[in-house]
mmCIF file of C-alpha atoms in Angstrom:
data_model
loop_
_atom_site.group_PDB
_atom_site.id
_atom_site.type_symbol
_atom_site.label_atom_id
_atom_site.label_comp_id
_atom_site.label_asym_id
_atom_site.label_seq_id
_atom_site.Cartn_x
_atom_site.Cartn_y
_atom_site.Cartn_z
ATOM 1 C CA UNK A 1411 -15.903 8.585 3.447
ATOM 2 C CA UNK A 1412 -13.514 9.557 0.570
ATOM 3 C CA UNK A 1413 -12.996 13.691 0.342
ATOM 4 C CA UNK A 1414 -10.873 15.197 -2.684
ATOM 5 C CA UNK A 1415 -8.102 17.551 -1.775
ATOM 6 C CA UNK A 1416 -9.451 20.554 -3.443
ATOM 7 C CA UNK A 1417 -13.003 20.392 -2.531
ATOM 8 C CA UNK A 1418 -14.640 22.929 -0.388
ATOM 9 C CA UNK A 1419 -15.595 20.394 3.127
ATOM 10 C CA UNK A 1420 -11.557 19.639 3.900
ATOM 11 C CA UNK A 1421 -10.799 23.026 3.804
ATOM 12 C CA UNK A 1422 -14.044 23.672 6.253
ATOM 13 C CA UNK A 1423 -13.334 20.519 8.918
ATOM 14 C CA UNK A 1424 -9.178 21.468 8.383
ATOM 15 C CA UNK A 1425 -8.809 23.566 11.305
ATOM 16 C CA UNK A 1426 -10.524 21.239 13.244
ATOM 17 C CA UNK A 1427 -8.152 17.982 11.949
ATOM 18 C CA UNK A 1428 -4.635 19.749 12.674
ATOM 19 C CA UNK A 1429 -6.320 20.205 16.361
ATOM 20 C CA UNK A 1430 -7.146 16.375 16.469
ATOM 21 C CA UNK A 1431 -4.027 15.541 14.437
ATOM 22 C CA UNK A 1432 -2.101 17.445 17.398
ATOM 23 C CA UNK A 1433 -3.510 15.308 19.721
ATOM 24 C CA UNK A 1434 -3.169 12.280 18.046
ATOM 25 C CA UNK A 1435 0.600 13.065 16.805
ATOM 26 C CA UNK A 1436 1.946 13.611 20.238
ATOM 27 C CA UNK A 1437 0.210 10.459 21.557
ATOM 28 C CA UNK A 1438 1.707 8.601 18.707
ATOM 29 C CA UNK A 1439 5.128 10.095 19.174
ATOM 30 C CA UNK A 1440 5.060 9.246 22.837
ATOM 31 C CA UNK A 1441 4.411 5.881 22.051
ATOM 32 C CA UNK A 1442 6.995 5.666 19.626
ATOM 33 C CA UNK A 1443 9.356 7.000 21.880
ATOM 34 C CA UNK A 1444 8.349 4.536 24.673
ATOM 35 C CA UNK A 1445 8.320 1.310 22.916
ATOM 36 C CA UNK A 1446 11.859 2.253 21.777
ATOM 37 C CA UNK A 1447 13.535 2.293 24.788
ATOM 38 C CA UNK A 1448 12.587 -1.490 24.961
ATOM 39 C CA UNK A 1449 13.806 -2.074 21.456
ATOM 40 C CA UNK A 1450 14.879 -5.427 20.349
ATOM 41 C CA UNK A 1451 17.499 -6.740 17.776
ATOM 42 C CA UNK A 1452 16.890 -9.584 16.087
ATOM 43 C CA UNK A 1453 20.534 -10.397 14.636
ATOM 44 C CA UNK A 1454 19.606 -13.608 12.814
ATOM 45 C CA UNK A 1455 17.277 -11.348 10.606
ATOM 46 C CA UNK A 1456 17.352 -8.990 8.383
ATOM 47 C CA UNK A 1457 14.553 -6.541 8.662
ATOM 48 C CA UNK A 1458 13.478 -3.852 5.755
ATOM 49 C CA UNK A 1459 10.377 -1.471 6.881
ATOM 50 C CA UNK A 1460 9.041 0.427 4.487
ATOM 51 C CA UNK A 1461 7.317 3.565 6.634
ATOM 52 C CA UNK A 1462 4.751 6.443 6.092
ATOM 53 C CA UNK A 1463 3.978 9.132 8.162
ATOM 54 C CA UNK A 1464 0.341 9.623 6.573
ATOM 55 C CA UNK A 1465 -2.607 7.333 6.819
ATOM 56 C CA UNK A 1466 -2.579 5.766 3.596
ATOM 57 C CA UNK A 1467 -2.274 6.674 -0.353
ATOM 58 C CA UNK A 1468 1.881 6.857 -0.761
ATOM 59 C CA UNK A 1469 2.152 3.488 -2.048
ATOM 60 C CA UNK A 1470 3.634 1.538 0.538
ATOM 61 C CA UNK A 1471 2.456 -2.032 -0.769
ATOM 62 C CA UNK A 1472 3.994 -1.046 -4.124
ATOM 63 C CA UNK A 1473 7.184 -0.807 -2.325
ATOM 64 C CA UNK A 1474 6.936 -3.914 -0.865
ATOM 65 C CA UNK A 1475 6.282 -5.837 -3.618
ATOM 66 C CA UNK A 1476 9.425 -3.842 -5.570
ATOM 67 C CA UNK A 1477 11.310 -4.999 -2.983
ATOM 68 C CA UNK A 1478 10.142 -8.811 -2.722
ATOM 69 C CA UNK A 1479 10.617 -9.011 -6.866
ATOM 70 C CA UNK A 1480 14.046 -7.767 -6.214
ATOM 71 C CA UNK A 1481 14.605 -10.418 -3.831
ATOM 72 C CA UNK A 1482 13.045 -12.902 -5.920
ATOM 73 C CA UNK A 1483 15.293 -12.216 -8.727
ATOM 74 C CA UNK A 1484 18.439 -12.678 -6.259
ATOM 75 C CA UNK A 1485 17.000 -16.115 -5.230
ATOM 76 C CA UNK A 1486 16.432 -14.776 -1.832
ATOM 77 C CA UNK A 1487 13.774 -16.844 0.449
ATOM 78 C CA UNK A 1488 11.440 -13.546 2.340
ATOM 79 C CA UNK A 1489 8.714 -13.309 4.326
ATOM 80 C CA UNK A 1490 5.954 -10.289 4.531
ATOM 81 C CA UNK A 1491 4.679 -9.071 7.649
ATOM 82 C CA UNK A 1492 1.767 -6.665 7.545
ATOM 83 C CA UNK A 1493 -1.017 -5.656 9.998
ATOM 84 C CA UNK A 1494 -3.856 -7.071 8.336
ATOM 85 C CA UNK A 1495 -6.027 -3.768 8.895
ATOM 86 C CA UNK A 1496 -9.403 -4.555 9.468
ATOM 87 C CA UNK A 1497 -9.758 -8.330 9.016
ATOM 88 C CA UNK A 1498 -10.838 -11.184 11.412
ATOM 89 C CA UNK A 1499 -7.437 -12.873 12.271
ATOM 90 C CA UNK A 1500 -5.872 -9.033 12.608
ATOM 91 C CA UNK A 1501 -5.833 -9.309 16.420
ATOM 92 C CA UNK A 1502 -5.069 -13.138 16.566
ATOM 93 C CA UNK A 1503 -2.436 -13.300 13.652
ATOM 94 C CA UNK A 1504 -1.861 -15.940 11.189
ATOM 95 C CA UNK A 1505 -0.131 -17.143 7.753
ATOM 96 C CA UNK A 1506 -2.309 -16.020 5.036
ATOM 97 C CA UNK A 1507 -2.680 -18.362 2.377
ATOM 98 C CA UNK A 1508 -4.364 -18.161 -1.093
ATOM 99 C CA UNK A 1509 -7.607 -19.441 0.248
ATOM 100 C CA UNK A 1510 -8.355 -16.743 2.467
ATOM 101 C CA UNK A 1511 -11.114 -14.770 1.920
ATOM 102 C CA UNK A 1512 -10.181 -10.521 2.263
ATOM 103 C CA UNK A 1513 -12.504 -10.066 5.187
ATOM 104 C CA UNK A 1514 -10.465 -12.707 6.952
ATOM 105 C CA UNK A 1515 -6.498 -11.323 6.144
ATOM 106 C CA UNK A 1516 -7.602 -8.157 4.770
ATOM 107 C CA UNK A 1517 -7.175 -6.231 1.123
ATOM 108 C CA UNK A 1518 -3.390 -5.726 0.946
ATOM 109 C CA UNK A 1519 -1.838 -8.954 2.492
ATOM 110 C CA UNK A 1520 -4.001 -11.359 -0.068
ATOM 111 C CA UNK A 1521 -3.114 -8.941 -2.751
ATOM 112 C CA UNK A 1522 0.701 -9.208 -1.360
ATOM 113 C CA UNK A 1523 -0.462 -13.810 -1.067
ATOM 114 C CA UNK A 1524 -0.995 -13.331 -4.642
ATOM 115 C CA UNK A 1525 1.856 -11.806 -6.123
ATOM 116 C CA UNK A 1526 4.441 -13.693 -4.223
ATOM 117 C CA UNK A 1527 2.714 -17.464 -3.718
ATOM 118 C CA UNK A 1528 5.975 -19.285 -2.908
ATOM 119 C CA UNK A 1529 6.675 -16.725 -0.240
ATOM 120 C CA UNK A 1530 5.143 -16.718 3.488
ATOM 121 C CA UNK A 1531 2.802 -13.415 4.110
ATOM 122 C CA UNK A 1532 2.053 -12.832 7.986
ATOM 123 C CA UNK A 1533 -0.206 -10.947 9.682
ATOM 124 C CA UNK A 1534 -1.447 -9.371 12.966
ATOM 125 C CA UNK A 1535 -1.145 -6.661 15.382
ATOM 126 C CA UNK A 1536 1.724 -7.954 17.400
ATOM 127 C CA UNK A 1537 4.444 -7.563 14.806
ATOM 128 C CA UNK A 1538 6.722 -9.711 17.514
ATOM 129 C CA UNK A 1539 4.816 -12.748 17.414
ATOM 130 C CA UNK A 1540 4.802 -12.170 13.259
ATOM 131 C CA UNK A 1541 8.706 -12.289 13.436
ATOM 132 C CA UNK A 1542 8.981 -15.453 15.188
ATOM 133 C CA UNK A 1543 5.985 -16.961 13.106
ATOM 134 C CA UNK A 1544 8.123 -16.028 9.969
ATOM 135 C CA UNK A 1545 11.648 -16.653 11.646
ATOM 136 C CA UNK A 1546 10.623 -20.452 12.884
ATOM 137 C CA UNK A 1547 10.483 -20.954 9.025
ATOM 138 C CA UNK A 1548 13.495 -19.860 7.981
ATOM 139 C CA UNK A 1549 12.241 -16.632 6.784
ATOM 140 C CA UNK A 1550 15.907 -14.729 7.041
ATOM 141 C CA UNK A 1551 14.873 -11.819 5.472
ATOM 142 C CA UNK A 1552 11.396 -9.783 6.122
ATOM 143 C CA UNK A 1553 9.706 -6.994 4.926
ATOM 144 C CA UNK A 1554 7.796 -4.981 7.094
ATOM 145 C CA UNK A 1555 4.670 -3.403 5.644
ATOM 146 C CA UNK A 1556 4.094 -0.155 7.602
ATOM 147 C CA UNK A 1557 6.832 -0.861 10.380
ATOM 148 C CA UNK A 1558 7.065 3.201 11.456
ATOM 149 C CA UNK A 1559 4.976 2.067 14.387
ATOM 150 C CA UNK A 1560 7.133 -0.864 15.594
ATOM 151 C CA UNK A 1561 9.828 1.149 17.166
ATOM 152 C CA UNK A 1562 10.627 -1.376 19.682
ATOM 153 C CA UNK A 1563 11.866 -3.921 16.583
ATOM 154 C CA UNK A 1564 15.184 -2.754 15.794
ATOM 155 C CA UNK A 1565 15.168 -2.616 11.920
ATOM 156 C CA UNK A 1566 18.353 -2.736 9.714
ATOM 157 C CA UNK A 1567 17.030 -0.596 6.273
ATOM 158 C CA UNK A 1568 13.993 1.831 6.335
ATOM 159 C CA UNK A 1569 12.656 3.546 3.594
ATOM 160 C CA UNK A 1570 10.270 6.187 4.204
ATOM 161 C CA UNK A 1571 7.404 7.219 1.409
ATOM 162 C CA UNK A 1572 6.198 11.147 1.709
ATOM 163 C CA UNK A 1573 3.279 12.315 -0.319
ATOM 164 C CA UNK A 1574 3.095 15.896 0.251
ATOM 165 C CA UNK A 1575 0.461 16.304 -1.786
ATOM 166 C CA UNK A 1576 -2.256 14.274 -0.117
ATOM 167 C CA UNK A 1577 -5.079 15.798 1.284
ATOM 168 C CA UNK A 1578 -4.436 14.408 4.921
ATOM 169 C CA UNK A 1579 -0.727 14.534 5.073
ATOM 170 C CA UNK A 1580 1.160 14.878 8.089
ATOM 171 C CA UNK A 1581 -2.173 14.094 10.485
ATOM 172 C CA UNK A 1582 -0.474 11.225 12.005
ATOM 173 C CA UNK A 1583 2.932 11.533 12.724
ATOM 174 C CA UNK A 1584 5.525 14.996 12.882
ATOM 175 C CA UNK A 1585 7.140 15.985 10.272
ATOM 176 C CA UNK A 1586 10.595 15.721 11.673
ATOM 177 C CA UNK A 1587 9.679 11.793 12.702
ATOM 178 C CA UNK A 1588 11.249 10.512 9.238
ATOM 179 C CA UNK A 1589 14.783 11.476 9.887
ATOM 180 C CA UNK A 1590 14.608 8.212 11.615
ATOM 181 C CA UNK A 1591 14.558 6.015 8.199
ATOM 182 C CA UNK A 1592 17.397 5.221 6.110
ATOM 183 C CA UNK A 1593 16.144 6.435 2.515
ATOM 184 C CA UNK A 1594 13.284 9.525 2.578
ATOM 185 C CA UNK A 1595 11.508 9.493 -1.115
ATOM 186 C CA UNK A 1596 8.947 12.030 -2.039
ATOM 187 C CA UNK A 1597 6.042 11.607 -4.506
ATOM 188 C CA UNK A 1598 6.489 13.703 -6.853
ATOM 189 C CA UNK A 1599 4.480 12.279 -10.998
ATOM 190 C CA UNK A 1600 7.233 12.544 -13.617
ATOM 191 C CA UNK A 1601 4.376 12.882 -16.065
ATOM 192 C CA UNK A 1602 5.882 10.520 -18.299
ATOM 193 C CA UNK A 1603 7.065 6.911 -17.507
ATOM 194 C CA UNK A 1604 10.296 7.337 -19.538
ATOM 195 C CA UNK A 1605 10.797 10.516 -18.198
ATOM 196 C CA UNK A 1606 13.897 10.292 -15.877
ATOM 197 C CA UNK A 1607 12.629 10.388 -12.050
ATOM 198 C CA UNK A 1608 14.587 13.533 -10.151
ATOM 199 C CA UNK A 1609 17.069 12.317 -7.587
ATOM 200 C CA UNK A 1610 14.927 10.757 -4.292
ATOM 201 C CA UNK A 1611 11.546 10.880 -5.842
ATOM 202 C CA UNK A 1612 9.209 8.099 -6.873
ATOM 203 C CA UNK A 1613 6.468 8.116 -9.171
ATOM 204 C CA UNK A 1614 3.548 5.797 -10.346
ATOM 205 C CA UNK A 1615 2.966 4.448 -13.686
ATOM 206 C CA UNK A 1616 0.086 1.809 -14.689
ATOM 207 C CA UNK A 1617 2.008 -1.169 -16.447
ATOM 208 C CA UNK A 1618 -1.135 -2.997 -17.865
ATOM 209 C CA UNK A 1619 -5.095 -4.018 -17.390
ATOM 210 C CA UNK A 1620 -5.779 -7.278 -17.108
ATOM 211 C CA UNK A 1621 -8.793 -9.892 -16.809
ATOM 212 C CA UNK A 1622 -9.738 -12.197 -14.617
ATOM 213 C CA UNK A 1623 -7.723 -14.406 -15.744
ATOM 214 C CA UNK A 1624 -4.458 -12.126 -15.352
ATOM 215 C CA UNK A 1625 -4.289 -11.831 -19.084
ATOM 216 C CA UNK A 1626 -3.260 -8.271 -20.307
ATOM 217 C CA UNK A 1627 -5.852 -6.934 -22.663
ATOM 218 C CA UNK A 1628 -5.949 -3.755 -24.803
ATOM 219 C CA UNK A 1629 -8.577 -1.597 -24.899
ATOM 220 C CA UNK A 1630 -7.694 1.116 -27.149
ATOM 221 C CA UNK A 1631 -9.940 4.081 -27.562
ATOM 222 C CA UNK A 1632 -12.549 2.055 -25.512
ATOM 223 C CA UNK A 1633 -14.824 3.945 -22.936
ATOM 224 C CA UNK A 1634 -14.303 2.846 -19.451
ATOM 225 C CA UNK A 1635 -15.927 3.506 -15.957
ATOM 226 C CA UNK A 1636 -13.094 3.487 -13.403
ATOM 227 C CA UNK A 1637 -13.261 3.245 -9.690
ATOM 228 C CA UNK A 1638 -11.095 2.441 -6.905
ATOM 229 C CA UNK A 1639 -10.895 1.688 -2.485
ATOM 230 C CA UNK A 1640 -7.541 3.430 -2.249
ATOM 231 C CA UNK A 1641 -6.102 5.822 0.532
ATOM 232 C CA UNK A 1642 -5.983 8.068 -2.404
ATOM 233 C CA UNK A 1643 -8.315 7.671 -5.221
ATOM 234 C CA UNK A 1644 -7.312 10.820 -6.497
ATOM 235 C CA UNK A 1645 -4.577 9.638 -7.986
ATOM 236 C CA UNK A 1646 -6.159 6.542 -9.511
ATOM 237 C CA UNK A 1647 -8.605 8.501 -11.406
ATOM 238 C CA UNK A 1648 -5.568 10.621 -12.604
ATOM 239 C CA UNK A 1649 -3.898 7.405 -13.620
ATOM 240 C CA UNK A 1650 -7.342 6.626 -15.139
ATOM 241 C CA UNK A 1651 -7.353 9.286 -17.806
ATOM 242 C CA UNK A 1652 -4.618 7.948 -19.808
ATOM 243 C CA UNK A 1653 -7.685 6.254 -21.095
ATOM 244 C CA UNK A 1654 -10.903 6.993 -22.104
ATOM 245 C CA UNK A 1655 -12.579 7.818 -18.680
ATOM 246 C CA UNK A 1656 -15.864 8.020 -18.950
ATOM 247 C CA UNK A 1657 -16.995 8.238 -15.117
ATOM 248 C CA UNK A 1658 -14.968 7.175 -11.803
ATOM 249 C CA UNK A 1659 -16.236 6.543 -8.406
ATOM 250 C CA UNK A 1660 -13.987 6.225 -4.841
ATOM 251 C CA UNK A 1661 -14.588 4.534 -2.073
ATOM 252 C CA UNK A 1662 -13.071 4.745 1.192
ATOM 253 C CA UNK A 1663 -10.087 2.775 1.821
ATOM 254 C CA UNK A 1664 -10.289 -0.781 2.612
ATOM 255 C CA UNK A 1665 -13.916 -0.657 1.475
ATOM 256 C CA UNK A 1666 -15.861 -3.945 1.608
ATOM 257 C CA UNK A 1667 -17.704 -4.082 -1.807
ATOM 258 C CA UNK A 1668 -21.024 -5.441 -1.597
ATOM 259 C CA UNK A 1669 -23.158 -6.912 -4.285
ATOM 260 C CA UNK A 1670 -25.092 -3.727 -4.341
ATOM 261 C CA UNK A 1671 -22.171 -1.638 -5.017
ATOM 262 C CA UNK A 1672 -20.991 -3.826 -7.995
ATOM 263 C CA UNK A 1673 -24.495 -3.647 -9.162
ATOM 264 C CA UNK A 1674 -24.727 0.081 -9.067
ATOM 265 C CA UNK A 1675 -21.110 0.346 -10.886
ATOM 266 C CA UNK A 1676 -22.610 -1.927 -13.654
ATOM 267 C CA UNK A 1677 -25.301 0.685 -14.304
ATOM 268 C CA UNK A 1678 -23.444 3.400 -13.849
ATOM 269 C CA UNK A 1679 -20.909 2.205 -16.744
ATOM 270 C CA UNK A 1680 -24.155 1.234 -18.572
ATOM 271 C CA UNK A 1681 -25.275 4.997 -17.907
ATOM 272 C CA UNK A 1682 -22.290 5.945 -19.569
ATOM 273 C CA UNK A 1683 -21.690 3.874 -22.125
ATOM 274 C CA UNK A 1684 -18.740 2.708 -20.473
ATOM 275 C CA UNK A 1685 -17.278 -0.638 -22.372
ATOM 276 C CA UNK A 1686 -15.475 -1.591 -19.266
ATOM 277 C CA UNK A 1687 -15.384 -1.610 -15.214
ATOM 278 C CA UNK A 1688 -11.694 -1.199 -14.571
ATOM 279 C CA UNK A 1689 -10.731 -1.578 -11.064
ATOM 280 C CA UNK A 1690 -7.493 -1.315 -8.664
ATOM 281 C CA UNK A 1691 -5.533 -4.875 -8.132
ATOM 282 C CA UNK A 1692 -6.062 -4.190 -4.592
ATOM 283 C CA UNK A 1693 -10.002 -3.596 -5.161
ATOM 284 C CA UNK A 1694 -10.202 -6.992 -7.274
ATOM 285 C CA UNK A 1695 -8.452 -8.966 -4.875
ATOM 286 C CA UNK A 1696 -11.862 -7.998 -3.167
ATOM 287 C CA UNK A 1697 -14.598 -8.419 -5.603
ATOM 288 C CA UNK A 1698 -13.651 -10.910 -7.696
ATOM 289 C CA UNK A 1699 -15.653 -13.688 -6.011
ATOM 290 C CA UNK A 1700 -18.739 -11.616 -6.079
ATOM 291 C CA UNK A 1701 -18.925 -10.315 -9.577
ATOM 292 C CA UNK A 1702 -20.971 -12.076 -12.424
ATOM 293 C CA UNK A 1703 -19.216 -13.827 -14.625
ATOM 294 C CA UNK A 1704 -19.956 -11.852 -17.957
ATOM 295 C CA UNK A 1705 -19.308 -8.591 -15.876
ATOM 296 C CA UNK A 1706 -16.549 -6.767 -18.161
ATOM 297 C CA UNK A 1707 -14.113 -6.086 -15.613
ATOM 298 C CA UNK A 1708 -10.468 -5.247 -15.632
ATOM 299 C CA UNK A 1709 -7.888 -4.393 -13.146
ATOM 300 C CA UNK A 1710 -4.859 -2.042 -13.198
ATOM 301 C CA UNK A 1711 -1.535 -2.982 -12.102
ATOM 302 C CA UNK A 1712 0.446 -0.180 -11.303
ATOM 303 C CA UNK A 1713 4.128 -0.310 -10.701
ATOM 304 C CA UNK A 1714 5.936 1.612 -8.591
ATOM 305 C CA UNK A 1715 8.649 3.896 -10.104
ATOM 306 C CA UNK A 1716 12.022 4.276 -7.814
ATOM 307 C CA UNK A 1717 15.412 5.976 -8.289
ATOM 308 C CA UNK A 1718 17.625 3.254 -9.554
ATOM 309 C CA UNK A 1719 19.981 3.501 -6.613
ATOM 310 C CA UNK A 1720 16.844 2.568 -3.958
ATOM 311 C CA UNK A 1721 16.729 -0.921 -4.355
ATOM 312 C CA UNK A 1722 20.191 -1.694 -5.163
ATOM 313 C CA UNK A 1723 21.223 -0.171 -1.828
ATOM 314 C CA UNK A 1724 18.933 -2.515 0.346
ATOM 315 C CA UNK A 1725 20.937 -5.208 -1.490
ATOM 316 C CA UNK A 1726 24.179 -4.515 -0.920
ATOM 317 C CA UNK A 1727 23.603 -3.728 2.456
ATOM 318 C CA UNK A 1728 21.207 -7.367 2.883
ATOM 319 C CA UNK A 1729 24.510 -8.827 1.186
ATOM 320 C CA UNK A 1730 26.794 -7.101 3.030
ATOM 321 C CA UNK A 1731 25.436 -8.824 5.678
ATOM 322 C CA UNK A 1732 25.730 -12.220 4.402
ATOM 323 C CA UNK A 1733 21.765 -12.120 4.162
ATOM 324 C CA UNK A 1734 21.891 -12.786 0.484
#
């Protein structure tokens, strides 16, 4: 279930979460605390997490693939290890390839597959038996997709993502947890994506739609009916109305589509006179095998915008360390 920050049944259920959330926060940092007093350094690696302290919606994945283009453009060799939420081989683990269907390696790691094909993308819940996976192929360098959690791997640049602003911040982890990471950046929409970012912020921008086909295609002053399976949907829709929005829908996140929900978006954009079905690159990584081939469907990659300094400084300190 998908709620909007400013409608009425948060505010209702809200005292009830932050007594949960307590619960669940103090477990968590217990745990944290625990498996760090067995933490292990891995000196033959060089390990970048890239944290949260909310559930989902602050962009993480974004980050992650900012970081692996950086690396690309350096001609560094990197592996990716995420969790896999939700999927068949999460509890097992394994090397997602480009074959792999999303219910097998889940939404975010085939969308990760896809963007960096040359580049090894591992899975699991045991993030140790990831590291060796991606170490016994001379992965040197790794990115850790959601590594808060992994305090017992000793990591040697974490950045930590804070969006303030979403409706379930702060129910998993304190507040004062993300002194622990290297760089803290807030969310904070600039508005504008020439608009200079303020100093340890990061922002969103939507670089292009594209087709099936990955082709870029301009819609003008076109209607379109947007919709989206993110840990904030919110701010896809937002993103949305730089174009002609004529309806939106949200789904939970991590969402498996089904036929009938594609069919019931096509008649909903019919409904509205919609010209197109645009979709998150993390929701068509999903649906694209089930759609109809004349379905008029486009996806929106969004970039991630960073304060010039945050990329730079994982870097120099990955060359610093003779890492790159």
């Amino acid at each position: 279930m998908q709620f909007k920050a400013n409608s009425a049944f948060p505010r209702l259920i809200w005292p009830f979460l932050n007594l949960a959330s307590l619960v669940f926060k103090s477990i968590s940092f217990v745990n944290i605390k625990i498996r760090a007093l067995r933490q292990k350094e891995f000196p033959k690696l060089f390990i970048i997490s890239v944290d949260s302290l909310s559930f989902g919606g602050t962009g993480k994945t974004p980050l992650v693939m900012a970081i692996g283009r950086a690396l690309e453009k350096k001609g560094a060799r990197f592996a990716i290890i995420s969790r896999g939420y939700r999927s068949h081989y999460e509890k097992k683990g394994i090397c997602v390839h480009a074959e792999h269907s999303y219910k097998e390696v889940g939404d975010e790691p085939l969308m990760l597959k896809a963007s960096f094909p040359t580049h090894d993308v591992f899975i699991g819940r045991d993030r140790l038996c990831s590291l060796a996976a991606a170490a016994a192929k001379n992965c040197r360098i790794l990115i850790l997709d959601d590594g808060f959690q992994s305090s017992h791997i000793k990591k040697d640049f974490s950045v930590m993502l804070i969006n303030s602003g979403h409706p379930y911040f702060y129910l998993r982890n304190f507040k004062f947890m993300s002194r622990r990471a290297d760089r803290i950046l807030t969310y904070q929409p600039a508005g504008q994506a020439e608009k200079p970012l303020p100093a340890d912020t990061y922002d969103f921008v939507t670089d292009k739609l594209l087709n099936a086909a990955g082709q870029e295609v301009t819609i003008g002053a076109a209607p379109i009916v947007a919709f989206s399976a993110l840990g904030d949907n919110d701010r896809f829709e937002n993103d949305m109305r730089r174009y002609r929005l004529a309806a939106f829908r949200g789904f939970s996140d991590h969402h498996a589509f089904s036929p009938a929900d594609l069919h019931s978006l096509e008649r909903l954009r019919k409904e509205k006179g919609g010209e197109w079905l645009v979709c998150s690159e993390k929701d068509f990584c999903k649906i694209k095998n089930l759609l109809p081939a004349a379905t008029p469907l486009l996806y929106a990659r969004n970039e991630i915008r960073l304060p010039n300094d945050t990329i730079e400084q994982i870097i120099k300190h990955a060359t610093e360390k003779g890492f790159i």
